Tab-separated table of C-alpha atoms and ligand atoms in Angstrom:
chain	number	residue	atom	x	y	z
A	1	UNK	CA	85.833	136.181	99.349
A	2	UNK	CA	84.551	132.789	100.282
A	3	UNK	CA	87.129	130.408	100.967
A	4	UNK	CA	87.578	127.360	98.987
A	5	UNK	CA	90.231	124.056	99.962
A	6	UNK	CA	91.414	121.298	98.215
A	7	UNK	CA	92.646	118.177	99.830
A	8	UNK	CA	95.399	116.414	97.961
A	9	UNK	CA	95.565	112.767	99.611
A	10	UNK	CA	97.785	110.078	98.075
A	11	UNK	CA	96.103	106.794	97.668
A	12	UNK	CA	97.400	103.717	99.567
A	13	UNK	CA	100.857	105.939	99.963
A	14	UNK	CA	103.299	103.369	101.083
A	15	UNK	CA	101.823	100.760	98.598
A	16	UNK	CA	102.231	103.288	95.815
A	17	UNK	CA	106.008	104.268	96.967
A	18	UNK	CA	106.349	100.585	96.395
A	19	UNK	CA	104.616	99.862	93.119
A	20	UNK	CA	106.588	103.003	91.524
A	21	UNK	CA	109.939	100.604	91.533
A	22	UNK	CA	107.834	97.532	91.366
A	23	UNK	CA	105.332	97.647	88.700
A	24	UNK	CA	104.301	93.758	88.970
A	25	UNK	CA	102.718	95.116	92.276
A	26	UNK	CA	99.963	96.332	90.206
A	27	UNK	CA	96.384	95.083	90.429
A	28	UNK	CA	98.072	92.512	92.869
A	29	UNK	CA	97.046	92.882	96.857
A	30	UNK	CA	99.778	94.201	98.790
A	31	UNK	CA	100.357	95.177	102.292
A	32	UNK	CA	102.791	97.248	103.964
A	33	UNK	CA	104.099	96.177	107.842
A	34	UNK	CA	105.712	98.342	110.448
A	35	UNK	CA	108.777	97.660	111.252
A	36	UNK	CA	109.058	96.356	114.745
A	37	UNK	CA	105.655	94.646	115.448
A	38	UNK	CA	105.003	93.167	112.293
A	39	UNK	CA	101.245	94.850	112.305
A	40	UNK	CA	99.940	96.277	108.951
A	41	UNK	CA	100.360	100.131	108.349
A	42	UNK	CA	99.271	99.968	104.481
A	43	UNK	CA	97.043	98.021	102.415
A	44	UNK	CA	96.430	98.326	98.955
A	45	UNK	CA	93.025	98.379	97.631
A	46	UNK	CA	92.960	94.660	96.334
A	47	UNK	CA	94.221	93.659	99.818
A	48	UNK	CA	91.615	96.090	101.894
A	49	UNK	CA	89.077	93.685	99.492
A	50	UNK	CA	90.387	90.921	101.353
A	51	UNK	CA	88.969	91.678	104.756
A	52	UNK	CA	93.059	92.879	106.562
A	53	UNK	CA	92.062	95.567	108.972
A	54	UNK	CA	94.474	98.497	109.118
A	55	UNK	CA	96.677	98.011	112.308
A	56	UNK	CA	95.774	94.594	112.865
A	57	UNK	CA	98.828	92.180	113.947
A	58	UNK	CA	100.350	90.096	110.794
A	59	UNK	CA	99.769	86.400	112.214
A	60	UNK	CA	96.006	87.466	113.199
A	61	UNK	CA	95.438	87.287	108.844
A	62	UNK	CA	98.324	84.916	107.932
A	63	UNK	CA	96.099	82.200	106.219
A	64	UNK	CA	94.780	85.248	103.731
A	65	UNK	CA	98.200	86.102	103.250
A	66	UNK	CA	98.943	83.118	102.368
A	67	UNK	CA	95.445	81.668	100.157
A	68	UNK	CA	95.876	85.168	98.354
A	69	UNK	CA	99.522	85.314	97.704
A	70	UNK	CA	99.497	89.225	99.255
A	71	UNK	CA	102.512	90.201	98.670
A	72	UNK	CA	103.949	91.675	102.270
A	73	UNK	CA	106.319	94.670	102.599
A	74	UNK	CA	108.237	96.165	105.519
A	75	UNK	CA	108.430	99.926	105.645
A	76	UNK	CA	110.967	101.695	103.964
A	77	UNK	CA	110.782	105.492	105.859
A	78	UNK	CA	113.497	107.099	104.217
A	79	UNK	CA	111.966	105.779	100.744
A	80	UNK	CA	108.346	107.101	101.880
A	81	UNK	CA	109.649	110.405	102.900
A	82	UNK	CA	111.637	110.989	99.870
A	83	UNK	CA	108.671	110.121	97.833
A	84	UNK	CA	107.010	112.329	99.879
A	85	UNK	CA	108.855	115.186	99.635
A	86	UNK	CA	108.605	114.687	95.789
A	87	UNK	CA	104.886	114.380	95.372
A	88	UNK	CA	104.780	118.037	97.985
A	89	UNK	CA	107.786	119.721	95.439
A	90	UNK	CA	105.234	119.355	92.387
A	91	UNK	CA	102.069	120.331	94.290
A	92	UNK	CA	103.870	123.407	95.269
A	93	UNK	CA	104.243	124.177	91.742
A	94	UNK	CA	100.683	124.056	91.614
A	95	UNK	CA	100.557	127.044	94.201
A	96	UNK	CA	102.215	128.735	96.915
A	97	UNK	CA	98.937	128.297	98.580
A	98	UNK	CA	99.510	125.238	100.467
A	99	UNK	CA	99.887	123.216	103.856
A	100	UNK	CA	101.658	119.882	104.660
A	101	UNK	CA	99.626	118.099	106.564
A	102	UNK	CA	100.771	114.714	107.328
A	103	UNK	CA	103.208	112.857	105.090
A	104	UNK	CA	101.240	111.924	102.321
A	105	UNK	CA	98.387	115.006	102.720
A	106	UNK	CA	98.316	118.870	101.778
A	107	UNK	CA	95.680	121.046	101.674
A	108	UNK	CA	95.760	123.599	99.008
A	109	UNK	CA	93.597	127.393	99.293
A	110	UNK	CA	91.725	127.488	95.734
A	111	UNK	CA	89.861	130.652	96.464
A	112	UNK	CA	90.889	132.588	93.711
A	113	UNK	CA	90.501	129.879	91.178
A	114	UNK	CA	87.457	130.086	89.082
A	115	UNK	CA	84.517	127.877	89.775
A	116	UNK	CA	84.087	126.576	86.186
A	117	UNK	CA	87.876	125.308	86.236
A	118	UNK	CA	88.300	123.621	89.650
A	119	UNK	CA	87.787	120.137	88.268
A	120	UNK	CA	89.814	120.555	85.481
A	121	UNK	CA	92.971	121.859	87.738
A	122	UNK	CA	92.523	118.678	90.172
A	123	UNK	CA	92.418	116.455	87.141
A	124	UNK	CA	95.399	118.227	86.107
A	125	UNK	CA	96.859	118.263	89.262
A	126	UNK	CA	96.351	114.309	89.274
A	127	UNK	CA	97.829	113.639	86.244
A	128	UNK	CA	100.970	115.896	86.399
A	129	UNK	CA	102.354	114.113	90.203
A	130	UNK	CA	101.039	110.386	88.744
A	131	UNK	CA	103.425	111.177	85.680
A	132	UNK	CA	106.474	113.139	87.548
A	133	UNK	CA	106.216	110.705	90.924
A	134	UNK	CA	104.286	107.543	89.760
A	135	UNK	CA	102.419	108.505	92.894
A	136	UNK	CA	98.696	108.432	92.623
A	137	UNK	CA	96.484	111.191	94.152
A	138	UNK	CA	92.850	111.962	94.743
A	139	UNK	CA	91.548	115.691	95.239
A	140	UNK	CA	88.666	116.862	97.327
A	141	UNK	CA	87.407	120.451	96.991
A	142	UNK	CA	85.167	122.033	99.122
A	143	UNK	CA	83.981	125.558	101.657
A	144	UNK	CA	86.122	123.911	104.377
A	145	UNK	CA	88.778	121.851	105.928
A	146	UNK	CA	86.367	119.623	106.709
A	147	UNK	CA	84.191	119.385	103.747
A	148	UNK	CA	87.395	118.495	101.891
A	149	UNK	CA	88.379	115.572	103.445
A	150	UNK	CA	84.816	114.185	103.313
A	151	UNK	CA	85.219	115.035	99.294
A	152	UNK	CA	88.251	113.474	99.080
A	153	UNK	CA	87.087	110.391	100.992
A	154	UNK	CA	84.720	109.673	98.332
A	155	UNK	CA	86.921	110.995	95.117
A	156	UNK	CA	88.850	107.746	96.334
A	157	UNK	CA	86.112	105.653	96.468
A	158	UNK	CA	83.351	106.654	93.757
A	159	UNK	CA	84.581	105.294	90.136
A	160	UNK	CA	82.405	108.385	88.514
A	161	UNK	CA	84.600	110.703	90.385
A	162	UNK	CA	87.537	109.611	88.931
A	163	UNK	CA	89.774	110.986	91.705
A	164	UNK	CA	88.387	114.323	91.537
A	165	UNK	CA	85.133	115.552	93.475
A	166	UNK	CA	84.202	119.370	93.957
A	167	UNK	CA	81.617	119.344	96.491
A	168	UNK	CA	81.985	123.521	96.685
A	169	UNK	CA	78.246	124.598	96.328
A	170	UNK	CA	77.164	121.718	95.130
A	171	UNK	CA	73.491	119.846	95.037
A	172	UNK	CA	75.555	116.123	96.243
A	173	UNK	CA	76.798	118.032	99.156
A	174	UNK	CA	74.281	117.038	101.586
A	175	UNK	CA	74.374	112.967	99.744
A	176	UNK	CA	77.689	112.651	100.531
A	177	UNK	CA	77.264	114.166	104.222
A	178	UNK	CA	74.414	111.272	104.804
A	179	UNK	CA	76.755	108.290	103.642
A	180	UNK	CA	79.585	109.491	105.538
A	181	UNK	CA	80.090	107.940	108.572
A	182	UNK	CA	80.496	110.670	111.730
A	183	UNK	CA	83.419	108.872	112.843
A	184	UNK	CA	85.060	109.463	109.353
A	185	UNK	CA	84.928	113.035	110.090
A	186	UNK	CA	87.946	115.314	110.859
A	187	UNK	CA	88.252	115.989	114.157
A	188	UNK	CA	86.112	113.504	115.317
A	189	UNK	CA	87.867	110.458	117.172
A	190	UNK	CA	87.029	107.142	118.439
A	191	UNK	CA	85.742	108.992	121.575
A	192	UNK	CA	83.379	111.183	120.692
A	193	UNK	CA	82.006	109.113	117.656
A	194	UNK	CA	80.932	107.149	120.324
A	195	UNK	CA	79.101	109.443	122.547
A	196	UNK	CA	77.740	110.626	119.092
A	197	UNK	CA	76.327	107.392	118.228
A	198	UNK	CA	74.682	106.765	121.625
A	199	UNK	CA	73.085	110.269	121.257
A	200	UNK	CA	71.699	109.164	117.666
A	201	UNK	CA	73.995	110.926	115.700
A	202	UNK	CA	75.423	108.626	112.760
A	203	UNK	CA	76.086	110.462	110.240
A	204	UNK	CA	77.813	113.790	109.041
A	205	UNK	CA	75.054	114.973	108.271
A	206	UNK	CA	73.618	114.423	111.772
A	207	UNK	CA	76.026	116.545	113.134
A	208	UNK	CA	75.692	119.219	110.997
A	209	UNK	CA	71.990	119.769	112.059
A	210	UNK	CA	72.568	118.622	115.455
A	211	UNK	CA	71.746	121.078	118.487
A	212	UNK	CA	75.179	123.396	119.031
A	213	UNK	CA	74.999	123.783	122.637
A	214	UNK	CA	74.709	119.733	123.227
A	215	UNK	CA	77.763	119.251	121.035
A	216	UNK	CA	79.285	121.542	122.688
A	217	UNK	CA	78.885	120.535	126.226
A	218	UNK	CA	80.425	117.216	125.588
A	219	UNK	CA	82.685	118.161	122.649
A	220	UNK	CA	83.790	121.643	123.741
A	221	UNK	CA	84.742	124.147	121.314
A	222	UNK	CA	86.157	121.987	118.660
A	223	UNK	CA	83.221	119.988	117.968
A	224	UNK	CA	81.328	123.119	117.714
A	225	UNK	CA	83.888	124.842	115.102
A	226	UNK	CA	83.522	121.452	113.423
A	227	UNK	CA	79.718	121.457	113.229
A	228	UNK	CA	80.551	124.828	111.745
A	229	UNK	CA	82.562	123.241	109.400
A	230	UNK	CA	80.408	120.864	107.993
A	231	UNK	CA	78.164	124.241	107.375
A	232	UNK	CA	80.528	125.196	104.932
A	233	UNK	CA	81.660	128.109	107.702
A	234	UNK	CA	85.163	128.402	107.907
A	235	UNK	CA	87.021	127.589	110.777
A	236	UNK	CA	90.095	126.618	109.793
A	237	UNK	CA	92.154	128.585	107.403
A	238	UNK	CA	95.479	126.896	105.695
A	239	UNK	CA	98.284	126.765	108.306
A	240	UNK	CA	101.388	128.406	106.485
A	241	UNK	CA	104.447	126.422	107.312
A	242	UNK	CA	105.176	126.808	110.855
A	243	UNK	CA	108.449	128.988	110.990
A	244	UNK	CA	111.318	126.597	111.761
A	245	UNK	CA	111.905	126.560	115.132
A	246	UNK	CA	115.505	126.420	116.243
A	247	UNK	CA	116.383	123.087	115.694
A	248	UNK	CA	117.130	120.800	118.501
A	249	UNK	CA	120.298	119.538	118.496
A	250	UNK	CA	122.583	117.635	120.456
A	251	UNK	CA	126.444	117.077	120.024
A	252	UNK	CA	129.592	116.347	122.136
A	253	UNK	CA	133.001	116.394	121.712
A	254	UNK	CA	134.315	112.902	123.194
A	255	UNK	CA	136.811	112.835	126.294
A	256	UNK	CA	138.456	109.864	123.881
A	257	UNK	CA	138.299	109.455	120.180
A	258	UNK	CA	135.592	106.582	119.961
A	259	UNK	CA	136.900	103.886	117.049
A	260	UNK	CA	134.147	101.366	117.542
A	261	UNK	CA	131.042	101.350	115.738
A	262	UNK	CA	129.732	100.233	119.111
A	263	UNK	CA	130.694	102.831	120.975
A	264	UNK	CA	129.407	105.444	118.409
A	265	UNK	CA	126.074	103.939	118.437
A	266	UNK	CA	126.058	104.061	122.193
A	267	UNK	CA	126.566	107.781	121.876
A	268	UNK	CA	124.179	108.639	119.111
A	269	UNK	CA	121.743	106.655	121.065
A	270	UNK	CA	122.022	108.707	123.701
A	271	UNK	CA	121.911	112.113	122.024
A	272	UNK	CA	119.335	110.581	120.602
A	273	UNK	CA	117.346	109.866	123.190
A	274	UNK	CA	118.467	113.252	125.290
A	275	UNK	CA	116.970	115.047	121.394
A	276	UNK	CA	113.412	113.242	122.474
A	277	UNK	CA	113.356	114.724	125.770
A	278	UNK	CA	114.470	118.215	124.544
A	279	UNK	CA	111.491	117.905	121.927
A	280	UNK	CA	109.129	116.533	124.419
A	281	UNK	CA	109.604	119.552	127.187
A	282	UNK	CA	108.708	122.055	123.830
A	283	UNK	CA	105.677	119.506	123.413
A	284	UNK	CA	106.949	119.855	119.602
A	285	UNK	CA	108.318	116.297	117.335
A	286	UNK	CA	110.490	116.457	115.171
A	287	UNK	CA	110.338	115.226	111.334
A	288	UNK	CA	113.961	114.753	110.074
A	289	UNK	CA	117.448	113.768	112.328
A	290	UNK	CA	120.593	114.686	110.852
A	291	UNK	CA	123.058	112.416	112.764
A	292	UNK	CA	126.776	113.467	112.169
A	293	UNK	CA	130.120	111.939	112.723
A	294	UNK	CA	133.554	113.976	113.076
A	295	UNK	CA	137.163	113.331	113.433
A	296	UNK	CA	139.559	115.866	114.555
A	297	UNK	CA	139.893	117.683	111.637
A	298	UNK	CA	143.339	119.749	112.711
A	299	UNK	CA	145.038	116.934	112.587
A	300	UNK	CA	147.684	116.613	110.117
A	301	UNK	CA	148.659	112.952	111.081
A	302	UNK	CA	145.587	110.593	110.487
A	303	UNK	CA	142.638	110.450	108.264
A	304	UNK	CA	140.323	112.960	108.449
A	305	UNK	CA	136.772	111.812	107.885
A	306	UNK	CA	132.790	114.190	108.107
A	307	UNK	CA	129.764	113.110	107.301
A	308	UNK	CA	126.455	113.500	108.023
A	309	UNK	CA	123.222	111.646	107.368
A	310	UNK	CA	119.684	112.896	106.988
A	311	UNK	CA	116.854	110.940	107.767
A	312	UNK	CA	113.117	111.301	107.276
A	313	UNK	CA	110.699	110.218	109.777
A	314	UNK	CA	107.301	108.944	108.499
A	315	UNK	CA	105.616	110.576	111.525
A	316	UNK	CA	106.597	113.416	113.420
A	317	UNK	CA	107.690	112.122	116.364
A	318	UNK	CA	109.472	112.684	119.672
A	319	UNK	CA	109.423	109.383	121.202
A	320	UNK	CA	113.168	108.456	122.136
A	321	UNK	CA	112.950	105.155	121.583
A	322	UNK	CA	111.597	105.554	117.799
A	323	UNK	CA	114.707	108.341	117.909
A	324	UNK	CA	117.332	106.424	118.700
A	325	UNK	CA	116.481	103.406	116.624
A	326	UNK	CA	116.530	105.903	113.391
A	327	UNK	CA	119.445	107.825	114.474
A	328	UNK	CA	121.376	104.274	115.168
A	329	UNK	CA	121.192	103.402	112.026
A	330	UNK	CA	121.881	106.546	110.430
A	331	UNK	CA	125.450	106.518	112.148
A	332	UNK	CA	125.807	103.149	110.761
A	333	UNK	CA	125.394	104.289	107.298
A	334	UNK	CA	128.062	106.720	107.814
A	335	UNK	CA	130.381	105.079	110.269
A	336	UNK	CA	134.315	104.280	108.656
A	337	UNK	CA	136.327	101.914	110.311
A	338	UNK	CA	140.189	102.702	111.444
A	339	UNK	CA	139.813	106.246	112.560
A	340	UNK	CA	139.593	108.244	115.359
A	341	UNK	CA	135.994	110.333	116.119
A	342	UNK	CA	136.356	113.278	117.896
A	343	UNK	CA	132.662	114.794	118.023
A	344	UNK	CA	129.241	113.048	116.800
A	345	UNK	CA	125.638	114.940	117.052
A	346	UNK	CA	122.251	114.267	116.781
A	347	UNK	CA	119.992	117.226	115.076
A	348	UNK	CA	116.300	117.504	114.931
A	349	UNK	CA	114.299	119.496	112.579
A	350	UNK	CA	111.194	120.403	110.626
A	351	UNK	CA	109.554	120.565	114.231
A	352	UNK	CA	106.100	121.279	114.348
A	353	UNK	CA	104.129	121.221	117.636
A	354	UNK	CA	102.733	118.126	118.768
A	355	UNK	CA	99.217	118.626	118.683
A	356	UNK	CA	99.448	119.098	114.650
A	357	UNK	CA	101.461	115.535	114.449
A	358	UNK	CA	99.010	113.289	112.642
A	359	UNK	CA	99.695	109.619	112.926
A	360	UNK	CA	97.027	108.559	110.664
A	361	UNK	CA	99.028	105.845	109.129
A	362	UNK	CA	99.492	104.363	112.543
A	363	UNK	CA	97.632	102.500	114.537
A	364	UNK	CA	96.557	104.816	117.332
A	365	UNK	CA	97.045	102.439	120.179
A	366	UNK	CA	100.890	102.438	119.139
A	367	UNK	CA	101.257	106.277	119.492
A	368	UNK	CA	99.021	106.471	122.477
A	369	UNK	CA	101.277	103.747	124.181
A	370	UNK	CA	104.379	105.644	123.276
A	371	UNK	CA	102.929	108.886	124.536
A	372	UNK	CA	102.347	107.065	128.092
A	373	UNK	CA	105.844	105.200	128.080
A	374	UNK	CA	107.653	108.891	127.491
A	375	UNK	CA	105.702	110.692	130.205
A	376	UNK	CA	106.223	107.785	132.809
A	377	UNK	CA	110.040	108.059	131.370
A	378	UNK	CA	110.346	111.993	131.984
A	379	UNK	CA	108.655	111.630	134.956
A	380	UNK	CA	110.878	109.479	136.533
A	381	UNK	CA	114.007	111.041	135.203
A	382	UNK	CA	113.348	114.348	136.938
A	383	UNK	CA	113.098	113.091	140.369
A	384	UNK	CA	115.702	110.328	140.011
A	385	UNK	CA	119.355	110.609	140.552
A	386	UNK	CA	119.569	107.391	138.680
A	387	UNK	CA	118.190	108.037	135.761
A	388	UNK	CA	116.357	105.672	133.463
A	389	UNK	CA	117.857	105.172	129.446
A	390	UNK	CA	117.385	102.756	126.617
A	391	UNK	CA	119.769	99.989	127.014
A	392	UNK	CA	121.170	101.560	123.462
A	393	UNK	CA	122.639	103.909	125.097
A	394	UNK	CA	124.714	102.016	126.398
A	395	UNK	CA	125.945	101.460	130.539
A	396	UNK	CA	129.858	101.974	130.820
A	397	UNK	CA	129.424	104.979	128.493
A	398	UNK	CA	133.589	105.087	127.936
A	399	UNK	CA	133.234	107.915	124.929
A	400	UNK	CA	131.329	110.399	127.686
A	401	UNK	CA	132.774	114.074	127.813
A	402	UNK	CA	135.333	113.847	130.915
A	403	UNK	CA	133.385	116.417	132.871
A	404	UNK	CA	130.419	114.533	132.412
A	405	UNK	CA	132.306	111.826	134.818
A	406	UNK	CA	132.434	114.639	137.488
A	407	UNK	CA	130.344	113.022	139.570
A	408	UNK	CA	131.732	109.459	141.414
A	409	UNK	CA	128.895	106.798	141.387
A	410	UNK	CA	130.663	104.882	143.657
A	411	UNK	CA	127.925	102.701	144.150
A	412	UNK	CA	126.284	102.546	140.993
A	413	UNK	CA	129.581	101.837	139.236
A	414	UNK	CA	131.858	98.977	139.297
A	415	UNK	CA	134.479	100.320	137.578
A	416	UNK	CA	134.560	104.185	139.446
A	417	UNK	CA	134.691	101.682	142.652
A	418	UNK	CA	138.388	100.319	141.998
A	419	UNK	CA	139.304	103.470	141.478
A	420	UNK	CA	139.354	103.933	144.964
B	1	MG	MG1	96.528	108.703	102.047
């Protein structure tokens, strides 16, 4: 049977989580910012209007900000992945057939569905998560991976799609390969759009009828399977679910009850951080952290206190320093004062391989930097006897397992020395 895919993408998807509890936000322009660096991760149509780049710092478009009244959001991730995780839950009820692809992406296998209703079922599909999520979607339908996402791209964009666009078999099929840009398409990055466009190759469509064995020399086997692609041949079929891996966990028992909210931090942050490097060595990220607290629980003569938090990442991700800033304040949350911790852990789940991360609602530049910092990290930690940690973590360290102390740092430690 010949394969058919549907791309479910949600439109603007951070904007959208935050017009569902603010409804003035509609028609208005509104941006989303990332958290630490202030540089915009989410723009909403009226605002992409405006001329603000994706990525680009805040202060670089403050005067539009301002002339335009945008209204300007930091990110919420727990809020996006919950949305998330809603808008997934009723495309699953769609069909079984399906695939997660980034946090606000699935493609779905149509194959069996009849021709005659495909357009019908994305409208439907459209109309069922707007009302049950407030989130809105656009569907693209196509042979292939690839072919879907270049539907989808313009189900978004052209008004007499109305969010739905079947290219499977169909005469606009090679119309929308000529307007689409070849660095739009999947699989194609900054890289090789470039050597593309030096070689004269601009559009999709240019790369479909390009010469195999020239792609291939430069682009290797995937730009071949996506010139393929773009021929409506299958290459990629829908990923099931990756079985859950073993999650990655780490948890102590203290050598002291820790009572400060300081202290705990300093430990989280460090399981934390020791999670990233477990992750990193499986080259897999992680897209939830369950960070747990514990006192002793056999004890009969003070409070007894669990609880756990879970939190969703946006991104996959196994960069300790994103970790531990997630995990901190996830023990937060949960942290009681007045009693006495005996145990705390850090768990990582839903961990996919790191090649299938997709940080598309990132700027690049940020991930690629991170990637760089952790290798230069690991790298020095293996050789090193003194090994390098976020300051997080924390330097005296006083909730450590005892045994963990084995080892005298007499010159390293001020406090180990007057022991002496
Ligand atoms: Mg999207």
């Amino acid at each position: 049977m010949e394969t058919v895919f549907a791309l479910v993408d949600c439109n603007n998807f951070y904007v959208s989580c935050e017009r569902v509890f603010q409804p003035r936000l509609q028609n208005r322009p509104v941006i989303v910012l990332s958290n630490n660096d202030g540089c915009v991760v989410a723009r909403s149509n009226e605002a992409k209007a405006l001329g603000i780049g994706m990525g680009v710092p805040i202060f670089q478009v403050e005067s539009i900000l301002v002339q335009h009244q945008v209204e300007v959001y930091s990110s919420k991730y727990t809020l996006y992945g919950n949305m998330s995780r809603r808008v997934m839950e009723v495309l699953a009820d769609f069909t079984p057939r399906m695939e997660i692809y980034s946090i606000d992406e699935a493609f779905l296998d149509l194959s069996e569905l009849a021709a005659a209703n495909r357009t019908e079922y994305g409208q439907n599909l459209r109309k069922t998560v707007k009302q049950w999520t407030g989130i809105p979607v656009s569907v693209g339908m196509a042979r292939t991976k690839t072919l879907a996402k270049i539907a989808n791209h313009i189900a978004k964009k052209s008004p007499r799609a109305a969010g739905v666009l079947d290219l499977t078999d169909s005469p606009w099929l090679e119309e929308a390969l000529r307007q689409t840009d070849v660095k739009d398409v999947w699989g194609v990055g900054p890289a090789f759009a470039e050597f593309l466009k030096q070689a004269g190759i601009v559009t999709a469509l240019q790369l479909r009828d390009a010469e195999e064995t020239r792609i291939q020399k430069r682009m290797g086997v995937t730009g071949r399977r996506t010139m393929q692609e773009l021929r409506g041949i299958c290459c990629y079929s829908l990923e099931r679910q990756p079985p859950l891996q073993k999650a990655t966990a780490v948890t102590r028992s203290f050598g002291r009850p820790v009572t400060t909210l300081e202290h705990m931090q300093e430990a989280i942050a460090c399981f934390a951080g020791r999670v990233g490097e477990k992750l990193r060595r499986q080259k897999a990220a992680a897209g939830i952290l369950t960070v747990f607290l514990i006192t002793n629980l056999f004890r009969t003569d003070e409070p007894r206190y669990f609880n756990s938090k879970v939190i969703s990442l946006p991104t996959a991700s196994s960069d300790s320093g994103e970790l531990i800033s997630y995990a901190v304040k996830g023990a937060a949350a949960i942290f009681r004062q007045g009693l006495r911790y005996k145990k705390a852990g850090v768990i990582a789940g839903q961990i996919v391989p790191q090649e299938q991360v997709q940080g598309n609602l990132f700027d690049e530049a940020d991930r690629q930097r991170s990637k760089r910092l952790m290798e230069t990290l690991d790298r020095i930690n293996a050789k090193s006897s003194a090994p390098v940690w976020y300051a997080a973590e924390g330097i005296q360290r006083q909730w450590q397992t005892r045994f963990q102390k084995r080892s005298k740092r007499f010159t390293t430690s001020w406090d180990e020395l007057k022991e002496v």
